[in-house]
Amino acid sequence: AQTVTQSQPEMSVQEAETVTLSCTYDTSESDYYLFWYKQPPSRQMILVIRQEAYKQQNATENRFSVNFQKAAKSFSLKISDSQLGDAAMYFCAYTEGGSEKLVFGKGMKLTVNP
Amino acid sequence: GAGVSQTPSNKVTEKGKYVELRCDPISGHTALYWYRQSLGQGPEFLIYFQGTGAADDSGLPNDRFFAVRPEGSVSTLKIQRTERGDSAVYLCASSLISGAARETQYFGPGTRLLVL
């Protein structure tokens, strides 16, 4: 079974600084997708960024970028110029190319200090 | 509405009771998903609908859980004989095209179920 591991339960960062959230996954598939979701206290999961496994180029979305290391099965999220609104739970997730179900990690709580 | 909506926002019930949780997906989204998020955990897949039919219900924990989507839009998750272990946040998501991992799943705010 595919697994997603987020080993750091909590992190904190100073406003305007950069922080990196780590995620590793385990799969034998070659066609898969990786995601980072943000869950604020409102509980609504919001997609931050996604990466297709077949793409070598790391995905970027404004202040958010990933470091996708396929051989190491590592998928870290870098948040630049951290803002107070970035404070939330962050979940790494995986799905296979032909699947419809997301497999999530346990999440990591990010605190942004002013 | 613009996003996925779920009702009720919170539900408190007693052990052994029956509950229904409702999900209104984004208009036009053909795929609908239910996940369960226990305290301190990530969401876990329960069931996926493609149109009106349940295409994958492998995540339903037991036969006390059932979900329907009779008209291919609104879905209801039904839990019979609730147990304290059913307490969790139940999340619903929808996407534009079913079974396509490249399609983003848009989540609702969830229903927090507490079984006393």
CSV table of C-alpha atoms in Angstrom, one decimal:
chain,number,residue,atom,x,y,z
A,1,ALA,CA,0.0,0.0,0.0
A,2,GLN,CA,1.1,3.5,-0.7
A,3,THR,CA,2.2,5.5,2.3
A,4,VAL,CA,2.9,9.2,2.9
A,5,THR,CA,5.1,10.2,5.8
A,6,GLN,CA,5.4,13.7,7.3
A,7,SER,CA,7.9,13.3,10.1
A,8,GLN,CA,7.7,16.8,11.6
A,9,PRO,CA,4.5,17.3,13.5
A,10,GLU,CA,5.1,21.0,14.0
A,11,MET,CA,7.3,23.8,12.7
A,12,SER,CA,7.5,27.5,13.2
A,13,VAL,CA,8.8,30.3,11.1
A,14,GLN,CA,9.3,34.1,11.4
A,15,GLU,CA,7.2,36.3,9.2
A,16,ALA,CA,9.0,37.0,5.9
A,17,GLU,CA,11.3,34.1,6.4
A,18,THR,CA,11.5,30.9,4.4
A,19,VAL,CA,10.5,27.5,5.7
A,20,THR,CA,10.6,24.0,4.2
A,21,LEU,CA,8.2,21.2,5.0
A,22,SER,CA,9.3,17.7,4.4
A,23,CYS,CA,7.4,14.7,3.0
A,24,THR,CA,8.4,11.2,1.9
A,25,TYR,CA,6.3,8.6,0.2
A,26,ASP,CA,6.5,5.0,-0.8
A,27,THR,CA,5.2,3.6,-4.0
A,28,SER,CA,6.1,1.1,-6.7
A,29,GLU,CA,4.1,3.0,-9.3
A,30,SER,CA,5.6,5.2,-12.1
A,31,ASP,CA,2.5,7.3,-12.8
A,32,TYR,CA,1.5,9.3,-9.8
A,33,TYR,CA,0.8,12.8,-8.6
A,34,LEU,CA,1.8,14.6,-5.4
A,35,PHE,CA,0.0,17.4,-3.6
A,36,TRP,CA,0.4,19.8,-0.8
A,37,TYR,CA,-2.9,20.8,0.9
A,38,LYS,CA,-3.3,23.5,3.5
A,39,GLN,CA,-6.0,23.2,6.2
A,40,PRO,CA,-6.7,26.3,8.2
A,41,PRO,CA,-8.9,26.2,11.3
A,42,SER,CA,-11.9,26.5,9.1
A,43,ARG,CA,-11.2,22.8,8.2
A,44,GLN,CA,-11.5,23.4,4.5
A,45,MET,CA,-8.6,21.7,2.6
A,46,ILE,CA,-7.1,24.0,0.1
A,47,LEU,CA,-4.7,22.8,-2.7
A,48,VAL,CA,-1.4,24.7,-2.5
A,49,ILE,CA,0.6,23.0,-5.2
A,50,ARG,CA,0.7,19.8,-7.2
A,51,GLN,CA,3.5,17.8,-9.0
A,52,GLU,CA,3.2,15.2,-11.7
A,53,ALA,CA,5.7,12.4,-11.3
A,54,TYR,CA,6.6,12.4,-15.0
A,55,LYS,CA,7.6,16.1,-14.9
A,56,GLN,CA,11.2,16.7,-14.0
A,57,GLN,CA,10.7,20.4,-13.4
A,58,ASN,CA,9.7,21.3,-9.8
A,59,ALA,CA,6.3,23.0,-9.6
A,60,THR,CA,6.0,26.5,-8.3
A,61,GLU,CA,3.1,28.7,-7.4
A,62,ASN,CA,4.0,32.2,-6.4
A,63,ARG,CA,5.7,31.9,-2.9
A,64,PHE,CA,5.3,28.1,-2.9
A,65,SER,CA,7.7,25.7,-4.6
A,66,VAL,CA,8.5,22.1,-4.3
A,67,ASN,CA,11.7,20.0,-4.3
A,68,PHE,CA,10.7,16.8,-5.9
A,69,GLN,CA,13.3,14.1,-5.6
A,70,LYS,CA,11.8,11.1,-7.4
A,71,ALA,CA,14.6,8.6,-6.7
A,72,ALA,CA,14.6,9.5,-3.0
A,73,LYS,CA,10.7,9.6,-3.0
A,74,SER,CA,10.9,13.0,-1.4
A,75,PHE,CA,8.5,15.9,-1.9
A,76,SER,CA,9.2,18.9,0.2
A,77,LEU,CA,7.4,22.2,0.2
A,78,LYS,CA,9.2,25.6,0.4
A,79,ILE,CA,7.3,28.6,1.5
A,80,SER,CA,9.1,31.9,0.8
A,81,ASP,CA,8.4,35.2,2.4
A,82,SER,CA,6.1,33.5,5.0
A,83,GLN,CA,2.9,35.4,5.9
A,84,LEU,CA,0.7,35.2,8.9
A,85,GLY,CA,-2.0,33.7,6.7
A,86,ASP,CA,0.2,30.8,6.0
A,87,ALA,CA,-0.3,29.5,9.5
A,88,ALA,CA,-2.3,26.2,9.2
A,89,MET,CA,-2.0,22.4,9.0
A,90,TYR,CA,-0.2,21.3,5.9
A,91,PHE,CA,-0.8,17.8,4.4
A,92,CYS,CA,1.2,16.0,1.8
A,93,ALA,CA,-0.9,13.7,-0.4
A,94,TYR,CA,-0.4,11.2,-3.1
A,95,THR,CA,-2.5,9.5,-5.8
A,96,GLU,CA,-1.8,7.1,-8.6
A,97,GLY,CA,-2.4,8.1,-12.2
A,98,GLY,CA,-5.4,5.9,-12.6
A,99,SER,CA,-6.9,6.4,-9.2
A,100,GLU,CA,-9.3,8.7,-7.7
A,101,LYS,CA,-8.4,8.5,-4.0
A,102,LEU,CA,-5.9,10.7,-2.3
A,103,VAL,CA,-3.6,9.2,0.4
A,104,PHE,CA,-2.7,11.8,3.0
A,105,GLY,CA,0.1,12.1,5.5
A,106,LYS,CA,-0.6,12.9,9.1
A,107,GLY,CA,0.0,16.6,8.6
A,108,MET,CA,2.2,19.3,10.0
A,109,LYS,CA,1.2,22.3,12.0
A,110,LEU,CA,2.9,25.5,10.8
A,111,THR,CA,3.1,28.5,13.0
A,112,VAL,CA,4.1,31.9,11.7
A,113,ASN,CA,5.5,34.3,14.3
A,114,PRO,CA,5.1,38.1,13.7
B,1,GLY,CA,-22.7,28.3,-4.7
B,2,ALA,CA,-19.1,28.8,-5.5
B,3,GLY,CA,-17.7,25.9,-3.5
B,4,VAL,CA,-18.5,22.6,-1.9
B,5,SER,CA,-20.9,22.9,1.0
B,6,GLN,CA,-21.6,20.5,3.8
B,7,THR,CA,-24.4,20.4,6.3
B,8,PRO,CA,-24.6,20.3,9.2
B,9,SER,CA,-21.3,22.0,10.2
B,10,ASN,CA,-21.4,20.1,13.5
B,11,LYS,CA,-23.4,17.2,14.7
B,12,VAL,CA,-23.7,15.7,18.2
B,13,THR,CA,-25.4,12.5,18.6
B,14,GLU,CA,-25.7,9.6,21.1
B,15,LYS,CA,-24.2,6.2,20.7
B,16,GLY,CA,-26.5,3.9,18.7
B,17,LYS,CA,-28.3,6.7,16.8
B,18,TYR,CA,-28.5,7.2,13.1
B,19,VAL,CA,-27.0,10.3,11.3
B,20,GLU,CA,-27.0,11.7,7.9
B,21,LEU,CA,-24.4,14.1,6.6
B,22,ARG,CA,-25.0,16.1,3.4
B,23,CYS,CA,-22.6,17.3,0.7
B,24,ASP,CA,-23.4,19.7,-2.1
B,25,PRO,CA,-20.6,19.6,-4.7
B,26,ILE,CA,-19.6,22.4,-7.0
B,27,SER,CA,-22.1,22.6,-9.8
B,28,GLY,CA,-21.1,20.5,-12.8
B,29,HIS,CA,-18.6,18.4,-11.0
B,30,THR,CA,-19.2,14.8,-11.9
B,31,ALA,CA,-17.0,13.2,-9.3
B,32,LEU,CA,-17.6,13.3,-5.5
B,33,TYR,CA,-15.5,11.9,-2.7
B,34,TRP,CA,-16.0,11.4,1.0
B,35,TYR,CA,-13.1,11.3,3.5
B,36,ARG,CA,-12.9,10.9,7.2
B,37,GLN,CA,-10.4,12.8,9.3
B,38,SER,CA,-9.8,11.6,12.8
B,39,LEU,CA,-8.2,13.9,15.4
B,40,GLY,CA,-4.5,14.4,14.7
B,41,GLN,CA,-4.6,12.5,11.4
B,42,GLY,CA,-4.8,13.2,7.7
B,43,PRO,CA,-8.1,12.5,5.8
B,44,GLU,CA,-8.8,8.9,4.9
B,45,PHE,CA,-10.7,7.9,1.8
B,46,LEU,CA,-14.1,6.5,2.3
B,47,ILE,CA,-16.0,6.4,-1.0
B,48,TYR,CA,-16.0,7.9,-4.5
B,49,PHE,CA,-18.9,8.6,-6.8
B,50,GLN,CA,-18.8,8.9,-10.5
B,51,GLY,CA,-22.1,10.4,-11.4
B,52,THR,CA,-24.8,8.5,-9.5
B,53,GLY,CA,-22.9,5.3,-8.9
B,54,ALA,CA,-20.4,4.5,-6.2
B,55,ALA,CA,-17.3,3.6,-8.3
B,56,ASP,CA,-15.2,2.8,-5.3
B,57,ASP,CA,-16.4,2.2,-1.7
B,58,SER,CA,-13.4,0.3,-0.5
B,59,GLY,CA,-12.7,2.9,2.3
B,60,LEU,CA,-16.0,2.4,4.1
B,61,PRO,CA,-15.0,0.9,7.4
B,62,ASN,CA,-18.0,-1.4,7.8
B,63,ASP,CA,-21.6,-2.0,6.8
B,64,ARG,CA,-22.9,0.7,9.2
B,65,PHE,CA,-21.7,3.3,6.7
B,66,PHE,CA,-23.5,3.9,3.4
B,67,ALA,CA,-23.6,6.8,0.9
B,68,VAL,CA,-25.9,7.8,-1.9
B,69,ARG,CA,-25.9,10.3,-4.7
B,70,PRO,CA,-29.3,9.6,-6.4
B,71,GLU,CA,-29.3,12.4,-8.9
B,72,GLY,CA,-25.6,12.8,-9.5
B,73,SER,CA,-25.3,16.0,-7.5
B,74,VAL,CA,-26.0,16.1,-3.8
B,75,SER,CA,-24.6,13.2,-1.7
B,76,THR,CA,-25.6,11.9,1.7
B,77,LEU,CA,-23.3,9.8,4.0
B,78,LYS,CA,-25.4,7.7,6.3
B,79,ILE,CA,-24.1,6.1,9.5
B,80,GLN,CA,-26.2,3.6,11.4
B,81,ARG,CA,-25.8,2.6,15.0
B,82,THR,CA,-23.2,5.2,15.6
B,83,GLU,CA,-20.2,4.4,17.8
B,84,ARG,CA,-17.9,6.7,19.8
B,85,GLY,CA,-15.1,5.7,17.4
B,86,ASP,CA,-17.1,7.3,14.5
B,87,SER,CA,-16.4,10.7,16.0
B,88,ALA,CA,-14.4,12.6,13.4
B,89,VAL,CA,-14.6,15.3,10.7
B,90,TYR,CA,-16.2,14.0,7.6
B,91,LEU,CA,-14.9,15.8,4.5
B,92,CYS,CA,-16.5,15.9,1.1
B,93,ALA,CA,-14.7,16.9,-2.1
B,94,SER,CA,-15.7,17.2,-5.8
B,95,SER,CA,-13.8,17.3,-9.0
B,96,LEU,CA,-14.7,18.2,-12.6
B,97,ILE,CA,-13.8,14.9,-14.3
B,98,SER,CA,-14.1,11.6,-12.5
B,99,GLY,CA,-11.2,9.2,-12.2
B,100,ALA,CA,-8.6,11.7,-13.5
B,101,ALA,CA,-5.9,12.3,-11.0
B,102,ARG,CA,-4.9,15.5,-12.8
B,103,GLU,CA,-8.2,17.0,-11.8
B,104,THR,CA,-8.1,19.0,-8.5
B,105,GLN,CA,-10.3,17.8,-5.7
B,106,TYR,CA,-12.1,20.8,-4.1
B,107,PHE,CA,-13.0,20.2,-0.5
B,108,GLY,CA,-15.8,21.4,1.6
B,109,PRO,CA,-15.5,22.6,5.3
B,110,GLY,CA,-16.5,19.2,6.6
B,111,THR,CA,-19.0,18.1,9.2
B,112,ARG,CA,-17.6,17.5,12.7
B,113,LEU,CA,-19.4,14.5,14.2
B,114,LEU,CA,-19.3,13.8,17.9
B,115,VAL,CA,-20.8,10.6,19.2
B,116,LEU,CA,-21.4,10.7,23.0
